[in-house]
């Protein structure tokens, strides 16, 4: 069994800037009211457009060889995270290529402790989420831990194990090779197809938040999308979103159920096409922000009609056709929202990561810096 990937659309990836003038629903799983009112336009009360704001920094020096290189940082919520360092064979006896050194934190990066694991020779990778820690070596050896690294189970094979797919959350599409992929729900170590399935032919991607499921596909350059507003118990008929030359789509749904579709150009570094769902039973509106940046890295819906985006020019905010730069410290790093609503980004090349707990644009950003002692 192999499940479609639906979380890492770019596979393998601040202080409160101002007082938020618009209240954004903060809690996943809340009931979805009628949200047909226009989303708020970003203003200088919802976004700081005057440049980066200094934020607290947590710099931690770890007991590592001087040549250790930070390869990955992953957080599962505002407090728990992991950092994987790679050290060349000259620093660790008998390491043929490189070896991985893993550290974990349970206090938001204030302190880090070694995580004892099977020897990670070769080219290790780290993945974490939904109570699981998965380490991969050379793409064929998998170490899975369900107790934050205290014990590991070894698996082998070119196909990722079920534990790897569970990292992507409660709902997913399954399975590769099926004539018609189905929406499935994970329950423990097993998944089950939902009793009600969308009538959309061959859905390719899925997004979920606040009880709302969105599935979509591209066909001959046109996007088609179907929505469930009740955790998949019923589905609205598929609707087309217009012609285009998109190379890919992503469905992104905020914890309050605010749903967006992101259409990528052939050059995925260009600012994408954006659609936002108008409300329960409503259609989708094409969103064209005024003077958006040319280049693009990532997008995260914050709820209440606001979409945070990052790119080489820094972070910005899209809402009701407007775009404003944000003073967040994440720069052009890939931004994502963790299950507890915390925003997270990392740039291993500089040894930095950023945590932004809070709601909407009200974020208590902190910068993490990790490196050898």
Tab-separated table of C-alpha atoms in Angstrom:
chain	number	residue	atom	x	y	z
A	1	UNK	CA	0.000	0.000	0.000
A	2	UNK	CA	1.216	3.409	-0.859
A	3	UNK	CA	-0.491	6.659	0.047
A	4	UNK	CA	-0.284	9.897	-1.914
A	5	UNK	CA	1.812	12.615	-0.291
A	6	UNK	CA	-0.355	15.604	0.627
A	7	UNK	CA	1.650	17.612	3.128
A	8	UNK	CA	5.059	18.317	1.569
A	9	UNK	CA	4.193	20.098	-1.632
A	10	UNK	CA	7.835	21.205	-1.860
A	11	UNK	CA	9.124	17.876	-0.824
A	12	UNK	CA	12.152	18.236	1.454
A	13	UNK	CA	11.783	21.639	3.393
A	14	UNK	CA	8.098	37.316	14.621
A	15	UNK	CA	7.920	39.272	17.512
A	16	UNK	CA	4.411	40.541	17.437
A	17	UNK	CA	4.617	42.926	14.547
A	18	UNK	CA	1.565	44.933	15.547
A	19	UNK	CA	-1.771	44.544	17.283
A	20	UNK	CA	-4.140	42.493	15.146
A	21	UNK	CA	-7.132	44.564	14.152
A	22	UNK	CA	-9.108	41.540	13.011
A	23	UNK	CA	-9.898	38.604	15.281
A	24	UNK	CA	-9.003	35.300	13.602
A	25	UNK	CA	-10.589	32.048	14.763
A	26	UNK	CA	-7.703	30.175	16.414
A	27	UNK	CA	-8.872	26.666	17.194
A	28	UNK	CA	-8.888	23.687	14.830
A	29	UNK	CA	-12.073	21.686	14.875
A	30	UNK	CA	-14.355	24.628	15.700
A	31	UNK	CA	-17.741	24.899	14.021
A	32	UNK	CA	-17.745	26.775	10.731
A	33	UNK	CA	-20.156	29.679	10.536
A	34	UNK	CA	-21.218	31.635	7.473
A	35	UNK	CA	-18.031	33.333	6.268
A	36	UNK	CA	-19.327	34.893	3.079
A	37	UNK	CA	-18.384	38.347	4.282
A	38	UNK	CA	-15.335	39.701	2.516
A	39	UNK	CA	-12.078	38.862	4.278
A	40	UNK	CA	-10.249	41.823	5.795
A	41	UNK	CA	-7.747	43.701	3.702
A	42	UNK	CA	-4.320	43.750	5.365
A	43	UNK	CA	-3.567	47.078	6.994
A	44	UNK	CA	-0.629	48.358	8.980
A	45	UNK	CA	-2.552	47.276	12.043
A	46	UNK	CA	-2.471	43.655	10.846
A	47	UNK	CA	0.980	43.635	9.241
A	48	UNK	CA	4.217	45.465	9.891
A	49	UNK	CA	5.444	46.762	6.551
A	50	UNK	CA	8.387	48.711	7.905
A	51	UNK	CA	10.976	45.944	7.884
A	52	UNK	CA	12.016	43.131	10.224
A	53	UNK	CA	11.404	43.525	13.941
A	54	UNK	CA	14.038	42.212	16.391
A	55	UNK	CA	12.906	38.966	18.021
A	56	UNK	CA	14.199	36.901	20.942
A	57	UNK	CA	16.944	34.455	20.038
A	58	UNK	CA	17.759	31.071	21.524
A	59	UNK	CA	21.322	30.192	20.576
A	60	UNK	CA	22.424	26.711	21.662
A	61	UNK	CA	25.882	25.228	21.220
A	62	UNK	CA	25.900	21.446	21.139
A	63	UNK	CA	28.623	18.880	21.790
A	64	UNK	CA	29.420	18.211	18.132
A	65	UNK	CA	32.541	17.806	16.001
A	66	UNK	CA	33.580	21.120	14.497
A	67	UNK	CA	32.690	19.931	11.001
A	68	UNK	CA	29.122	18.958	11.914
A	69	UNK	CA	26.555	20.393	9.517
A	70	UNK	CA	22.925	20.984	10.398
A	71	UNK	CA	20.884	19.081	7.838
A	72	UNK	CA	17.306	19.293	9.114
A	73	UNK	CA	15.214	20.853	11.858
A	74	UNK	CA	11.664	19.599	12.411
A	75	UNK	CA	9.165	20.695	15.064
A	76	UNK	CA	5.903	18.923	15.833
A	77	UNK	CA	4.488	21.735	17.996
A	78	UNK	CA	5.702	24.878	19.748
A	79	UNK	CA	7.720	22.885	22.300
A	80	UNK	CA	8.853	19.578	20.753
A	81	UNK	CA	11.351	19.329	17.926
A	82	UNK	CA	14.358	17.511	16.479
A	83	UNK	CA	17.610	18.547	14.830
A	84	UNK	CA	19.668	16.238	12.606
A	85	UNK	CA	23.358	16.946	12.060
A	86	UNK	CA	25.581	15.191	9.535
A	87	UNK	CA	29.272	14.603	10.233
A	88	UNK	CA	31.826	13.479	7.650
A	89	UNK	CA	33.624	10.144	7.918
A	90	UNK	CA	36.898	11.787	8.968
A	91	UNK	CA	35.307	12.832	12.269
A	92	UNK	CA	33.700	9.534	13.223
A	93	UNK	CA	35.838	6.383	13.027
A	94	UNK	CA	34.566	3.725	10.631
A	95	UNK	CA	31.904	6.032	9.170
A	96	UNK	CA	32.211	5.332	5.425
A	97	UNK	CA	30.425	8.421	4.099
A	98	UNK	CA	28.769	10.427	6.829
A	99	UNK	CA	26.869	9.797	10.026
A	100	UNK	CA	23.835	11.428	11.559
A	101	UNK	CA	23.679	12.882	15.056
A	102	UNK	CA	20.179	13.521	16.371
A	103	UNK	CA	19.067	15.918	19.114
A	104	UNK	CA	15.634	16.625	20.566
A	105	UNK	CA	14.002	19.445	22.520
A	106	UNK	CA	10.858	19.544	24.650
A	107	UNK	CA	11.058	23.202	25.684
A	108	UNK	CA	10.871	25.118	22.435
A	109	UNK	CA	14.589	24.918	21.640
A	110	UNK	CA	15.888	26.316	24.915
A	111	UNK	CA	17.764	23.070	25.533
A	112	UNK	CA	18.596	20.034	23.400
A	113	UNK	CA	19.443	16.460	24.382
A	114	UNK	CA	21.011	13.683	22.292
A	115	UNK	CA	18.529	11.146	20.946
A	116	UNK	CA	20.076	7.696	20.888
A	117	UNK	CA	19.270	5.952	17.646
A	118	UNK	CA	20.574	3.249	15.300
A	119	UNK	CA	23.739	4.308	13.513
A	120	UNK	CA	22.809	6.539	10.581
A	121	UNK	CA	25.581	6.019	8.051
A	122	UNK	CA	25.076	7.320	4.525
A	123	UNK	CA	22.624	10.125	3.814
A	124	UNK	CA	20.055	10.220	6.639
A	125	UNK	CA	16.824	12.200	6.609
A	126	UNK	CA	14.483	13.176	9.415
A	127	UNK	CA	10.673	13.343	9.454
A	128	UNK	CA	8.436	13.948	12.479
A	129	UNK	CA	4.792	14.597	13.244
A	130	UNK	CA	1.586	13.213	14.720
A	131	UNK	CA	3.432	11.348	17.471
A	132	UNK	CA	5.940	9.648	15.169
A	133	UNK	CA	9.648	10.099	14.453
A	134	UNK	CA	10.931	8.556	11.215
A	135	UNK	CA	14.592	8.382	10.170
A	136	UNK	CA	15.500	7.328	6.621
A	137	UNK	CA	18.903	6.174	5.362
A	138	UNK	CA	19.600	6.040	1.614
A	139	UNK	CA	15.858	5.945	0.963
A	140	UNK	CA	15.545	2.238	1.780
A	141	UNK	CA	16.195	1.782	5.518
A	142	UNK	CA	13.551	3.223	7.851
A	143	UNK	CA	13.738	3.664	11.616
A	144	UNK	CA	10.373	4.409	13.232
A	145	UNK	CA	9.820	5.594	16.799
A	146	UNK	CA	6.463	6.147	18.486
A	147	UNK	CA	7.986	7.236	21.819
A	148	UNK	CA	10.047	10.322	20.855
A	149	UNK	CA	13.192	8.345	20.073
A	150	UNK	CA	13.411	6.143	23.147
A	151	UNK	CA	13.029	3.034	20.969
A	152	UNK	CA	13.135	2.441	17.208
A	153	UNK	CA	11.741	-0.191	14.859
A	154	UNK	CA	13.785	-0.967	11.726
A	155	UNK	CA	12.068	-1.500	8.368
A	156	UNK	CA	13.519	-1.952	4.899
A	157	UNK	CA	12.157	-1.311	1.434
A	158	UNK	CA	12.003	1.258	-1.328
A	159	UNK	CA	8.364	2.020	-0.559
A	160	UNK	CA	7.804	4.157	2.540
A	161	UNK	CA	6.172	2.319	5.447
A	162	UNK	CA	2.723	3.219	6.727
A	163	UNK	CA	4.280	5.168	9.596
A	164	UNK	CA	5.806	7.584	7.087
A	165	UNK	CA	2.400	8.280	5.545
A	166	UNK	CA	0.827	8.824	8.953
A	167	UNK	CA	3.035	11.891	9.331
A	168	UNK	CA	0.700	13.675	6.934
A	169	UNK	CA	-2.241	13.641	9.274
A	170	UNK	CA	-5.727	12.303	9.696
A	171	UNK	CA	-7.019	12.425	6.095
A	172	UNK	CA	-5.159	11.412	2.937
A	173	UNK	CA	-5.639	10.082	-0.579
A	174	UNK	CA	-4.962	6.405	-1.229
A	175	UNK	CA	-3.567	4.673	-3.109
A	176	UNK	CA	-1.008	5.011	-5.915
A	177	UNK	CA	-2.001	2.902	-8.900
A	178	UNK	CA	-5.683	2.759	-8.019
A	179	UNK	CA	-8.063	3.522	-10.880
A	180	UNK	CA	-9.828	5.975	-8.583
A	181	UNK	CA	-7.978	7.141	-5.447
A	182	UNK	CA	-10.127	7.393	-2.333
A	183	UNK	CA	-10.144	9.717	0.655
A	184	UNK	CA	-9.051	7.676	3.672
A	185	UNK	CA	-8.897	8.363	7.389
A	186	UNK	CA	-6.152	7.044	9.634
A	187	UNK	CA	-7.253	5.355	12.852
A	188	UNK	CA	-4.283	4.146	14.862
A	189	UNK	CA	-2.046	2.097	12.561
A	190	UNK	CA	-4.720	1.510	9.943
A	191	UNK	CA	-6.649	3.573	7.447
A	192	UNK	CA	-10.217	3.226	6.253
A	193	UNK	CA	-11.885	4.749	3.177
A	194	UNK	CA	-14.569	7.261	4.081
A	195	UNK	CA	-18.094	5.909	3.474
A	196	UNK	CA	-18.871	8.957	1.319
A	197	UNK	CA	-16.436	9.763	-1.489
A	198	UNK	CA	-16.243	12.856	-3.721
A	199	UNK	CA	-17.538	12.398	-7.261
A	200	UNK	CA	-14.394	14.095	-8.573
A	201	UNK	CA	-12.615	11.787	-10.995
A	202	UNK	CA	-9.117	10.811	-9.849
A	203	UNK	CA	-8.451	13.430	-7.145
A	204	UNK	CA	-4.754	14.290	-6.903
A	205	UNK	CA	-4.444	16.420	-3.761
A	206	UNK	CA	-6.173	17.043	-0.472
A	207	UNK	CA	-6.310	19.732	2.202
A	208	UNK	CA	-8.034	19.658	5.597
A	209	UNK	CA	-8.843	22.069	8.413
A	210	UNK	CA	-11.688	22.914	10.759
A	211	UNK	CA	-13.896	20.063	9.572
A	212	UNK	CA	-13.486	21.021	5.912
A	213	UNK	CA	-11.957	18.692	3.314
A	214	UNK	CA	-10.877	19.937	-0.116
A	215	UNK	CA	-9.868	17.604	-2.959
A	216	UNK	CA	-8.771	18.774	-6.397
A	217	UNK	CA	-7.116	17.730	-9.626
A	218	UNK	CA	-5.700	19.224	-12.810
A	219	UNK	CA	-7.012	18.072	-16.171
A	220	UNK	CA	-5.885	19.630	-19.472
A	221	UNK	CA	-4.791	22.761	-17.655
A	222	UNK	CA	-8.075	23.239	-15.794
A	223	UNK	CA	-8.524	22.844	-12.051
A	224	UNK	CA	-11.479	20.895	-10.614
A	225	UNK	CA	-12.324	20.930	-6.907
A	226	UNK	CA	-14.808	19.277	-4.552
A	227	UNK	CA	-15.477	20.200	-0.912
A	228	UNK	CA	-16.858	18.512	2.195
A	229	UNK	CA	-17.900	20.738	5.099
A	230	UNK	CA	-18.605	17.887	7.543
A	231	UNK	CA	-15.410	15.819	7.854
A	232	UNK	CA	-16.154	13.869	4.683
A	233	UNK	CA	-19.676	12.678	5.516
A	234	UNK	CA	-21.020	14.422	2.384
A	235	UNK	CA	-19.506	16.180	-0.636
A	236	UNK	CA	-20.498	19.055	-2.891
A	237	UNK	CA	-20.394	18.411	-6.657
A	238	UNK	CA	-17.043	19.183	-8.321
A	239	UNK	CA	-16.682	22.609	-9.912
A	240	UNK	CA	-14.123	23.861	-12.471
A	241	UNK	CA	-11.970	26.885	-11.621
A	242	UNK	CA	-11.151	28.072	-15.127
A	243	UNK	CA	-8.510	27.490	-17.746
A	244	UNK	CA	-4.829	27.985	-17.047
A	245	UNK	CA	-1.324	26.716	-17.607
A	246	UNK	CA	-0.620	25.539	-14.076
A	247	UNK	CA	1.974	22.859	-13.484
A	248	UNK	CA	0.514	21.845	-10.147
A	249	UNK	CA	-2.020	22.610	-7.424
A	250	UNK	CA	-2.029	22.681	-3.653
A	251	UNK	CA	-5.061	22.785	-1.351
A	252	UNK	CA	-4.444	24.670	1.904
A	253	UNK	CA	-7.063	24.947	4.656
A	254	UNK	CA	-6.692	27.010	7.838
A	255	UNK	CA	-7.719	25.718	11.293
A	256	UNK	CA	-10.967	27.708	10.981
A	257	UNK	CA	-11.792	26.030	7.650
A	258	UNK	CA	-10.742	28.977	5.447
A	259	UNK	CA	-9.843	27.185	2.196
A	260	UNK	CA	-7.427	28.221	-0.547
A	261	UNK	CA	-6.186	26.644	-3.767
A	262	UNK	CA	-2.715	27.528	-5.020
A	263	UNK	CA	-1.950	27.110	-8.721
A	264	UNK	CA	1.731	26.910	-9.632
A	265	UNK	CA	3.256	28.128	-12.881
A	266	UNK	CA	5.793	25.982	-14.729
A	267	UNK	CA	8.401	27.955	-12.787
A	268	UNK	CA	7.259	27.315	-9.231
A	269	UNK	CA	9.354	30.171	-7.895
A	270	UNK	CA	6.922	32.630	-9.544
A	271	UNK	CA	4.036	34.039	-7.486
A	272	UNK	CA	1.126	31.588	-7.911
A	273	UNK	CA	-2.526	31.905	-8.866
A	274	UNK	CA	-4.750	32.002	-5.770
A	275	UNK	CA	-8.386	31.031	-5.252
A	276	UNK	CA	-10.322	31.332	-1.997
A	277	UNK	CA	-13.585	29.628	-1.144
A	278	UNK	CA	-16.349	32.138	-0.443
A	279	UNK	CA	-18.125	30.162	2.265
A	280	UNK	CA	-20.313	27.111	2.966
A	281	UNK	CA	-22.130	26.235	-0.242
A	282	UNK	CA	-20.324	29.040	-2.039
A	283	UNK	CA	-18.010	29.018	-4.991
A	284	UNK	CA	-14.365	29.926	-5.382
A	285	UNK	CA	-13.061	33.431	-6.076
A	286	UNK	CA	-9.865	34.227	-7.931
A	287	UNK	CA	-7.700	36.412	-5.661
A	288	UNK	CA	-5.379	38.869	-7.409
A	289	UNK	CA	-3.414	40.864	-4.832
A	290	UNK	CA	-2.157	44.257	-5.958
A	291	UNK	CA	1.628	44.437	-6.480
A	292	UNK	CA	2.555	40.976	-5.211
A	293	UNK	CA	6.235	40.007	-5.174
A	294	UNK	CA	7.530	38.350	-8.316
A	295	UNK	CA	9.095	35.384	-6.537
A	296	UNK	CA	7.481	32.892	-4.209
A	297	UNK	CA	8.471	30.131	-1.785
A	298	UNK	CA	5.471	29.114	0.325
A	299	UNK	CA	1.947	30.013	1.432
A	300	UNK	CA	0.046	29.297	4.666
A	301	UNK	CA	-3.599	30.264	5.351
A	302	UNK	CA	-3.945	31.985	8.712
A	303	UNK	CA	-7.744	31.971	8.838
A	304	UNK	CA	-10.262	34.749	8.411
A	305	UNK	CA	-9.334	35.293	4.755
A	306	UNK	CA	-5.631	35.987	5.366
A	307	UNK	CA	-2.820	34.118	3.604
A	308	UNK	CA	0.815	34.408	4.690
A	309	UNK	CA	3.373	34.001	1.897
A	310	UNK	CA	7.162	33.901	1.802
A	311	UNK	CA	9.708	34.460	-0.930
A	312	UNK	CA	13.179	35.909	-1.506
A	313	UNK	CA	11.809	39.363	-0.582
A	314	UNK	CA	10.598	38.118	2.808
A	315	UNK	CA	7.185	37.378	4.274
A	316	UNK	CA	3.949	39.052	3.241
A	317	UNK	CA	0.209	38.942	3.766
A	318	UNK	CA	-2.569	38.513	1.187
A	319	UNK	CA	-6.163	39.473	1.953
A	320	UNK	CA	-9.088	40.857	-0.114
A	321	UNK	CA	-6.938	41.683	-3.078
A	322	UNK	CA	-4.209	43.462	-1.131
A	323	UNK	CA	-0.622	42.537	-0.338
A	324	UNK	CA	1.506	43.906	2.508
A	325	UNK	CA	5.016	43.015	3.584
A	326	UNK	CA	5.336	41.502	7.056
A	327	UNK	CA	8.121	42.181	9.514
A	328	UNK	CA	8.490	38.490	10.309
A	329	UNK	CA	12.073	37.183	10.617
A	330	UNK	CA	11.663	34.077	8.415
A	331	UNK	CA	12.918	35.678	5.200
A	332	UNK	CA	12.398	33.418	2.198
A	333	UNK	CA	12.310	30.154	4.166
A	334	UNK	CA	9.541	27.612	3.593
A	335	UNK	CA	6.747	28.423	6.068
A	336	UNK	CA	4.255	25.895	7.403
A	337	UNK	CA	1.723	25.614	10.201
A	338	UNK	CA	2.130	22.906	12.835
A	339	UNK	CA	-0.907	20.998	14.169
A	340	UNK	CA	-1.100	23.246	17.261
A	341	UNK	CA	-1.282	26.390	15.100
A	342	UNK	CA	2.373	27.408	15.537
A	343	UNK	CA	4.113	28.730	12.429
A	344	UNK	CA	7.501	27.157	11.700
A	345	UNK	CA	10.306	27.724	9.216
A	346	UNK	CA	13.926	26.604	9.019
A	347	UNK	CA	17.060	27.414	7.038
A	348	UNK	CA	19.612	24.685	7.866
A	349	UNK	CA	22.246	26.367	5.671
A	350	UNK	CA	22.462	29.161	8.272
A	351	UNK	CA	21.768	26.977	11.318
A	352	UNK	CA	18.541	28.879	11.979
A	353	UNK	CA	14.899	28.006	12.588
A	354	UNK	CA	11.919	30.105	13.630
A	355	UNK	CA	8.890	29.377	15.796
A	356	UNK	CA	5.838	31.636	15.721
A	357	UNK	CA	3.206	30.527	18.263
A	358	UNK	CA	0.025	32.568	18.332
A	359	UNK	CA	-3.016	33.159	16.154
A	360	UNK	CA	-3.537	34.928	12.842
A	361	UNK	CA	-0.865	37.581	12.433
A	362	UNK	CA	-0.295	37.856	16.195
A	363	UNK	CA	2.871	35.785	16.555
A	364	UNK	CA	5.455	35.605	19.346
A	365	UNK	CA	8.400	34.854	17.086
A	366	UNK	CA	11.640	33.389	18.356
A	367	UNK	CA	14.805	32.605	16.391
A	368	UNK	CA	16.672	29.358	17.107
A	369	UNK	CA	20.388	29.036	16.302
A	370	UNK	CA	22.059	25.647	16.530
A	371	UNK	CA	25.693	24.723	16.031
A	372	UNK	CA	28.808	23.062	17.482
A	373	UNK	CA	30.081	24.230	20.862
